[in-house]
Amino acid sequence: MLEKLTETVSVWDRAKSCGKPVVLYGMGNGADMVFDVLDGIGVTVSDVFASDNFVRGHSFHGFRVLKYADICEKYDDFLILMTFAVHDKDTMERVKQMSEQHELLSPTVPVAGKGLFTLDYIKENEALFDRAFGLLADEKSRFDFISVLNFKISGKVKYLFDCESEKAQLYSTVFPLREDEIIVDLGAYDGDTIREFTAVTNGKYRKIYAFEPDEKNFRKLQKNTEDMENISLFNIGAWDCEQTLYFSKKAGRNSHTSEKQNGVPVLFNSVDNVIDGEVTFIKMDIEGAESRALSGAAQTIKKYKPKLYVCAYHRNEDAFALPIKINELCGEYKIYYRHHPYIPAWESNFYCVL
């Protein structure tokens, strides 16, 4: 694996050694985590800026939030650390333009779990990364996989721009959806991926099961699917057994399990326990619970061999742990890896078909 990588200097080491003012682009939880890491390695943040439409005279971590133009006027040169996630085309293009004008890096901080994704992390797990890489089904998967690893080490967004592909291309080639799918949507949010899937199948399907543990998201899901037939909604999270867990409810895509003092009790259960019968397609976007949910769907996967769409970016180990587990559950799968337009490397997923 190491010989395939071109990046050796981590985004954090670059921030420490660049000799330029370090400015943060963005606010929120991601920026909080980046602040903490920088403080731990002795890097001082010089300023904070946000997209123009978010600058309203407020402050963040004691800094008055500026516009990009203000930063350019204040400093001749600087290093931008981008601290938020984005996938809309206009902002992505703006980020690309900024990266051509000044050095811009996007640090990877885990959505779930702890630890930083560095070259040392890959070295420590090289045999597992090699094993996962060897399971990938095509050259595009291998290219994307290496590109995302290079991005996670360095924070250089060019790697993501170079490997991104649209989902429409995926659905028309290696991961076709049929009009008679029996879909299990784990982490259904407000029904966004249900809409995505049914758009591909001209609104046709045989049955949909949707799991969503966040109450506010679940109400949106109910409203957005109220006119659909043959759909069963479950206000639960996906896991490997029936269990009450504490859940950090953010009423958004990033709600996740949490420590008791930071969450509320929510019922979780497994696919094997909840669904009795055939399944042809399982999607998992469950904020770091994908490995547990795969275990909880083991019997369904072994019996019916459904197509699998498994998000691979919530935990540092997802890049190797998930394809290895999928292969152990069903060695017949062809495992594809694709990165879709997003900064950081969110929407990097494994797609598995027979």
Short mmCIF file of C-alpha atoms in Angstrom, two decimals:
data_model
loop_
_atom_site.label_atom_id
_atom_site.label_comp_id
_atom_site.label_asym_id
_atom_site.label_seq_id
_atom_site.Cartn_x
_atom_site.Cartn_y
_atom_site.Cartn_z
CA MET A 1 0.00 0.00 0.00
CA LEU A 2 2.71 2.49 0.98
CA GLU A 3 4.38 2.28 -2.44
CA LYS A 4 1.10 3.30 -4.09
CA LEU A 5 0.80 6.55 -2.12
CA THR A 6 2.32 9.85 -3.21
CA GLU A 7 1.66 11.89 -0.05
CA THR A 8 3.78 11.53 3.07
CA VAL A 9 3.29 14.84 4.93
CA SER A 10 0.11 15.10 6.94
CA VAL A 11 -2.13 18.14 6.78
CA TRP A 12 -1.29 18.73 10.45
CA ASP A 13 2.48 18.65 9.88
CA ARG A 14 2.03 21.01 6.96
CA ALA A 15 0.08 23.45 9.14
CA LYS A 16 2.86 23.29 11.71
CA SER A 17 5.72 23.83 9.27
CA CYS A 18 4.26 26.09 6.56
CA GLY A 19 5.61 29.35 8.01
CA LYS A 20 2.45 31.20 6.94
CA PRO A 21 -0.59 32.47 8.81
CA VAL A 22 -3.07 29.62 9.27
CA VAL A 23 -6.68 30.67 8.74
CA LEU A 24 -9.76 28.53 9.18
CA TYR A 25 -12.51 28.49 6.59
CA GLY A 26 -15.80 27.64 8.25
CA MET A 27 -17.42 27.34 11.66
CA GLY A 28 -19.25 24.64 13.59
CA ASN A 29 -18.34 21.21 14.96
CA GLY A 30 -15.67 20.54 12.35
CA ALA A 31 -13.93 23.81 13.13
CA ASP A 32 -14.11 23.04 16.86
CA MET A 33 -12.30 19.75 16.28
CA VAL A 34 -9.68 21.36 14.04
CA PHE A 35 -9.08 24.05 16.66
CA ASP A 36 -8.49 21.32 19.26
CA VAL A 37 -6.01 19.42 17.09
CA LEU A 38 -4.10 22.57 16.16
CA ASP A 39 -3.92 23.60 19.80
CA GLY A 40 -2.55 20.17 20.68
CA ILE A 41 0.29 20.45 18.15
CA GLY A 42 1.09 24.06 18.96
CA VAL A 43 -0.32 25.76 15.87
CA THR A 44 -1.90 29.17 16.40
CA VAL A 45 -4.89 30.13 14.26
CA SER A 46 -4.51 33.63 12.84
CA ASP A 47 -8.06 34.27 11.64
CA VAL A 48 -11.40 32.71 10.74
CA PHE A 49 -13.45 33.39 7.64
CA ALA A 50 -16.68 32.09 6.18
CA SER A 51 -18.53 32.18 2.88
CA ASP A 52 -19.82 35.69 2.25
CA ASN A 53 -23.47 34.84 2.86
CA PHE A 54 -22.62 33.52 6.36
CA VAL A 55 -20.70 36.58 7.53
CA ARG A 56 -23.00 38.68 9.68
CA GLY A 57 -20.70 40.29 12.21
CA HIS A 58 -20.56 37.29 14.53
CA SER A 59 -17.52 35.76 16.23
CA PHE A 60 -16.11 32.26 16.56
CA HIS A 61 -13.53 31.11 19.13
CA GLY A 62 -12.89 34.75 19.93
CA PHE A 63 -12.29 35.74 16.30
CA ARG A 64 -14.47 38.14 14.38
CA VAL A 65 -15.53 36.09 11.36
CA LEU A 66 -14.25 37.71 8.17
CA LYS A 67 -14.88 37.32 4.47
CA TYR A 68 -12.37 35.73 2.11
CA ALA A 69 -11.69 39.15 0.59
CA ASP A 70 -10.81 40.48 4.06
CA ILE A 71 -8.27 37.68 4.54
CA CYS A 72 -6.71 38.37 1.13
CA GLU A 73 -6.40 42.04 2.00
CA LYS A 74 -4.93 41.34 5.44
CA TYR A 75 -2.29 38.76 4.41
CA ASP A 76 -0.09 38.40 1.34
CA ASP A 77 -0.02 34.63 1.69
CA PHE A 78 -1.69 32.17 4.04
CA LEU A 79 -2.71 28.56 4.53
CA ILE A 80 -6.46 27.84 4.48
CA LEU A 81 -7.77 24.93 6.52
CA MET A 82 -11.29 24.16 5.37
CA THR A 83 -13.37 22.93 8.32
CA PHE A 84 -16.83 22.15 6.93
CA ALA A 85 -18.42 19.71 4.51
CA VAL A 86 -19.79 20.78 1.16
CA HIS A 87 -21.21 19.18 -1.96
CA ASP A 88 -23.20 21.86 -3.78
CA LYS A 89 -21.64 22.75 -7.12
CA ASP A 90 -21.31 26.50 -6.55
CA THR A 91 -19.41 26.16 -3.27
CA MET A 92 -17.30 23.31 -4.63
CA GLU A 93 -16.27 25.51 -7.54
CA ARG A 94 -15.49 28.36 -5.14
CA VAL A 95 -13.28 26.06 -3.07
CA LYS A 96 -11.50 24.95 -6.22
CA GLN A 97 -10.84 28.57 -7.16
CA MET A 98 -9.52 29.35 -3.67
CA SER A 99 -7.19 26.33 -3.84
CA GLU A 100 -5.71 27.74 -7.05
CA GLN A 101 -5.13 31.14 -5.45
CA HIS A 102 -3.79 30.03 -2.06
CA GLU A 103 -2.78 26.81 -0.38
CA LEU A 104 -6.01 25.18 0.82
CA LEU A 105 -6.21 21.93 2.75
CA SER A 106 -9.22 20.08 4.12
CA PRO A 107 -8.33 18.13 7.29
CA THR A 108 -10.05 14.81 7.91
CA VAL A 109 -11.53 14.43 11.38
CA PRO A 110 -13.58 11.30 12.04
CA VAL A 111 -17.36 11.56 12.19
CA ALA A 112 -17.29 8.65 14.64
CA GLY A 113 -14.47 7.18 16.69
CA LYS A 114 -11.19 8.83 17.58
CA GLY A 115 -7.75 9.39 16.16
CA LEU A 116 -6.35 11.17 13.14
CA PHE A 117 -5.94 9.69 9.68
CA THR A 118 -2.22 9.99 8.89
CA LEU A 119 0.45 8.05 7.03
CA ASP A 120 1.40 6.47 10.35
CA TYR A 121 -2.16 5.16 10.68
CA ILE A 122 -1.85 3.51 7.27
CA LYS A 123 1.54 2.05 8.22
CA GLU A 124 0.06 0.58 11.41
CA ASN A 125 -2.72 -1.08 9.40
CA GLU A 126 -0.93 -1.65 6.11
CA ALA A 127 -1.76 -5.36 5.86
CA LEU A 128 -5.47 -4.59 6.29
CA PHE A 129 -5.37 -1.77 3.74
CA ASP A 130 -3.61 -4.10 1.32
CA ARG A 131 -6.23 -6.78 1.89
CA ALA A 132 -9.07 -4.32 1.27
CA PHE A 133 -7.37 -2.93 -1.84
CA GLY A 134 -7.04 -6.46 -3.21
CA LEU A 135 -10.81 -6.95 -2.92
CA LEU A 136 -11.68 -4.02 -5.20
CA ALA A 137 -13.31 -5.04 -8.44
CA ASP A 138 -12.07 -2.54 -11.04
CA GLU A 139 -9.39 0.00 -11.87
CA LYS A 140 -11.67 2.95 -11.11
CA SER A 141 -12.24 1.59 -7.59
CA ARG A 142 -8.50 1.23 -7.04
CA PHE A 143 -7.82 4.73 -8.38
CA ASP A 144 -10.49 6.29 -6.17
CA PHE A 145 -9.29 4.35 -3.12
CA ILE A 146 -5.70 5.57 -3.48
CA SER A 147 -6.86 9.11 -4.28
CA VAL A 148 -8.96 9.27 -1.14
CA LEU A 149 -6.10 7.94 0.98
CA ASN A 150 -3.78 10.60 -0.46
CA PHE A 151 -6.40 13.22 0.31
CA LYS A 152 -6.91 12.04 3.88
CA ILE A 153 -3.18 12.20 4.54
CA SER A 154 -2.48 15.57 2.93
CA GLY A 155 -5.81 17.41 2.89
CA LYS A 156 -5.18 18.38 -0.76
CA VAL A 157 -8.59 18.72 -2.38
CA LYS A 158 -7.25 18.10 -5.88
CA TYR A 159 -7.31 14.39 -5.15
CA LEU A 160 -11.07 14.50 -4.61
CA PHE A 161 -11.71 16.59 -7.71
CA ASP A 162 -9.58 14.18 -9.76
CA CYS A 163 -11.50 11.04 -8.76
CA GLU A 164 -15.10 12.18 -8.24
CA SER A 165 -17.92 10.66 -10.28
CA GLU A 166 -21.66 11.18 -10.37
CA LYS A 167 -24.03 8.57 -8.96
CA ALA A 168 -26.02 8.56 -12.19
CA GLN A 169 -22.98 7.08 -13.91
CA LEU A 170 -22.72 4.42 -11.21
CA TYR A 171 -26.39 3.44 -11.49
CA SER A 172 -26.12 3.13 -15.25
CA THR A 173 -23.05 0.87 -15.13
CA VAL A 174 -21.84 -1.23 -12.20
CA PHE A 175 -24.76 -0.78 -9.79
CA PRO A 176 -28.02 -0.89 -11.76
CA LEU A 177 -31.29 -0.70 -9.84
CA ARG A 178 -34.33 -2.66 -11.01
CA GLU A 179 -38.00 -1.74 -10.90
CA ASP A 180 -38.80 -4.60 -8.51
CA GLU A 181 -36.25 -3.91 -5.76
CA ILE A 182 -36.97 -4.75 -2.11
CA ILE A 183 -35.04 -1.93 -0.49
CA VAL A 184 -33.78 -1.62 3.08
CA ASP A 185 -32.70 1.98 3.74
CA LEU A 186 -30.67 2.20 6.96
CA GLY A 187 -30.24 5.83 7.95
CA ALA A 188 -33.14 7.04 5.82
CA TYR A 189 -32.90 10.66 7.06
CA ASP A 190 -35.86 12.48 5.47
CA GLY A 191 -36.22 10.07 2.55
CA ASP A 192 -33.56 11.67 0.37
CA THR A 193 -32.00 8.42 -0.81
CA ILE A 194 -35.43 6.81 -1.23
CA ARG A 195 -36.15 9.63 -3.66
CA GLU A 196 -32.78 9.05 -5.30
CA PHE A 197 -33.38 5.32 -5.77
CA THR A 198 -36.97 5.60 -7.01
CA ALA A 199 -35.96 8.32 -9.47
CA VAL A 200 -33.61 5.78 -11.04
CA THR A 201 -36.38 3.14 -11.21
CA ASN A 202 -39.08 5.48 -12.54
CA GLY A 203 -40.84 5.40 -9.19
CA LYS A 204 -41.17 1.62 -9.21
CA TYR A 205 -40.16 -0.84 -6.49
CA ARG A 206 -41.62 -3.88 -4.77
CA LYS A 207 -41.14 -2.88 -1.12
CA ILE A 208 -39.19 -0.36 0.98
CA TYR A 209 -38.16 -0.70 4.62
CA ALA A 210 -36.66 2.45 6.15
CA PHE A 211 -34.86 2.84 9.51
CA GLU A 212 -34.37 6.32 10.98
CA PRO A 213 -33.64 6.78 14.72
CA ASP A 214 -33.85 10.59 14.97
CA GLU A 215 -37.41 11.65 15.85
CA LYS A 216 -37.36 14.92 13.90
CA ASN A 217 -35.86 13.28 10.85
CA PHE A 218 -38.38 10.46 11.19
CA ARG A 219 -41.30 12.90 11.11
CA LYS A 220 -39.89 14.41 7.91
CA LEU A 221 -39.50 10.91 6.52
CA GLN A 222 -43.15 10.13 7.31
CA LYS A 223 -44.32 13.33 5.65
CA ASN A 224 -42.15 12.87 2.57
CA THR A 225 -43.30 9.28 2.00
CA GLU A 226 -46.97 9.54 3.00
CA ASP A 227 -48.18 9.03 -0.58
CA MET A 228 -45.97 5.99 -1.20
CA GLU A 229 -47.29 2.42 -1.13
CA ASN A 230 -45.58 -0.68 0.22
CA ILE A 231 -43.25 1.23 2.52
CA SER A 232 -42.62 0.39 6.18
CA LEU A 233 -40.99 3.02 8.40
CA PHE A 234 -39.17 2.23 11.65
CA ASN A 235 -38.15 4.89 14.17
CA ILE A 236 -35.10 2.85 15.18
CA GLY A 237 -31.38 2.70 14.51
CA ALA A 238 -29.57 -0.15 12.76
CA TRP A 239 -27.36 -2.37 14.94
CA ASP A 240 -26.36 -6.02 15.38
CA CYS A 241 -28.99 -6.82 18.03
CA GLU A 242 -31.97 -5.30 19.81
CA GLN A 243 -30.57 -2.76 22.24
CA THR A 244 -31.34 0.64 23.70
CA LEU A 245 -28.46 3.03 23.02
CA TYR A 246 -27.91 6.68 23.75
CA PHE A 247 -28.26 8.83 20.69
CA SER A 248 -27.04 12.33 19.92
CA LYS A 249 -29.97 13.87 18.08
CA LYS A 250 -28.96 16.64 15.72
CA ALA A 251 -32.04 16.51 13.51
CA GLY A 252 -29.74 16.20 10.54
CA ARG A 253 -27.53 13.79 8.66
CA ASN A 254 -24.95 13.52 11.42
CA SER A 255 -27.04 12.26 14.32
CA HIS A 256 -25.20 9.34 15.91
CA THR A 257 -24.76 7.16 18.97
CA SER A 258 -23.15 8.97 21.88
CA GLU A 259 -22.18 8.76 25.52
CA LYS A 260 -25.08 8.49 27.98
CA GLN A 261 -24.65 12.02 29.32
CA ASN A 262 -24.78 13.52 25.80
CA GLY A 263 -27.77 11.68 24.38
CA VAL A 264 -31.22 10.24 24.84
CA PRO A 265 -32.24 6.56 24.86
CA VAL A 266 -33.27 5.19 21.46
CA LEU A 267 -34.11 1.66 20.34
CA PHE A 268 -31.72 0.00 17.91
CA ASN A 269 -32.23 -3.35 16.20
CA SER A 270 -30.84 -5.56 13.47
CA VAL A 271 -32.08 -6.14 9.94
CA ASP A 272 -32.24 -9.87 10.65
CA ASN A 273 -34.55 -9.27 13.63
CA VAL A 274 -36.85 -6.73 11.98
CA ILE A 275 -37.23 -8.00 8.42
CA ASP A 276 -38.46 -11.49 7.71
CA GLY A 277 -38.19 -12.21 4.04
CA GLU A 278 -36.43 -11.40 0.82
CA VAL A 279 -34.29 -8.28 0.43
CA THR A 280 -32.62 -7.25 -2.84
CA PHE A 281 -30.86 -4.01 -1.84
CA ILE A 282 -29.48 -2.65 1.46
CA LYS A 283 -28.16 0.89 1.86
CA MET A 284 -26.21 1.88 5.00
CA ASP A 285 -25.44 5.48 5.91
CA ILE A 286 -25.52 5.26 9.68
CA GLU A 287 -22.76 7.48 11.07
CA GLY A 288 -20.22 4.83 12.01
CA ALA A 289 -22.53 1.93 12.85
CA GLU A 290 -22.07 0.26 9.45
CA SER A 291 -19.91 -2.59 10.75
CA ARG A 292 -22.37 -3.45 13.51
CA ALA A 293 -25.28 -3.23 11.07
CA LEU A 294 -23.53 -5.58 8.63
CA SER A 295 -23.23 -8.11 11.44
CA GLY A 296 -26.92 -7.58 12.17
CA ALA A 297 -27.80 -8.30 8.56
CA ALA A 298 -25.51 -11.31 8.22
CA GLN A 299 -28.25 -13.90 7.75
CA THR A 300 -30.14 -11.74 5.26
CA ILE A 301 -26.95 -11.11 3.28
CA LYS A 302 -25.92 -14.77 3.26
CA LYS A 303 -29.39 -15.97 2.23
CA TYR A 304 -30.48 -13.37 -0.32
CA LYS A 305 -27.17 -11.74 -1.39
CA PRO A 306 -28.72 -8.28 -1.85
CA LYS A 307 -26.88 -5.43 -3.49
CA LEU A 308 -25.06 -3.41 -0.83
CA TYR A 309 -24.43 0.34 -0.72
CA VAL A 310 -22.28 1.00 2.35
CA CYS A 311 -20.86 4.40 3.31
CA ALA A 312 -17.15 4.19 4.06
CA TYR A 313 -16.11 7.50 5.61
CA HIS A 314 -17.46 7.76 9.16
CA ARG A 315 -14.65 5.91 10.94
CA ASN A 316 -10.95 5.82 10.07
CA GLU A 317 -11.04 2.03 9.83
CA ASP A 318 -14.03 1.92 7.47
CA ALA A 319 -11.78 1.94 4.41
CA PHE A 320 -10.46 -1.53 5.23
CA ALA A 321 -12.79 -3.00 7.86
CA LEU A 322 -15.99 -2.76 5.81
CA PRO A 323 -14.87 -4.47 2.58
CA ILE A 324 -13.15 -7.20 4.58
CA LYS A 325 -16.32 -7.85 6.57
CA ILE A 326 -18.49 -7.81 3.44
CA ASN A 327 -16.17 -10.32 1.78
CA GLU A 328 -16.32 -12.56 4.83
CA LEU A 329 -20.12 -12.48 4.77
CA CYS A 330 -20.32 -13.25 1.06
CA GLY A 331 -17.19 -13.95 -0.94
CA GLU A 332 -19.15 -13.81 -4.19
CA TYR A 333 -19.57 -10.02 -4.12
CA LYS A 334 -17.77 -7.76 -6.54
CA ILE A 335 -16.82 -4.75 -4.41
CA TYR A 336 -16.63 -1.34 -6.06
CA TYR A 337 -15.47 1.91 -4.44
CA ARG A 338 -16.55 5.33 -5.64
CA HIS A 339 -16.14 8.88 -4.43
CA HIS A 340 -18.94 11.29 -5.34
CA PRO A 341 -18.62 15.10 -5.29
CA TYR A 342 -18.03 16.11 -1.68
CA ILE A 343 -15.37 17.82 0.43
CA PRO A 344 -14.03 16.25 2.64
CA ALA A 345 -14.14 12.63 1.45
CA TRP A 346 -17.75 12.06 2.44
CA GLU A 347 -19.84 10.17 -0.10
CA SER A 348 -17.04 7.67 -0.54
CA ASN A 349 -18.89 4.37 -0.62
CA PHE A 350 -18.60 0.67 -1.25
CA TYR A 351 -21.04 -0.81 -3.76
CA CYS A 352 -21.34 -4.59 -3.80
CA VAL A 353 -23.04 -6.75 -6.44
CA LEU A 354 -22.86 -10.34 -7.59
#
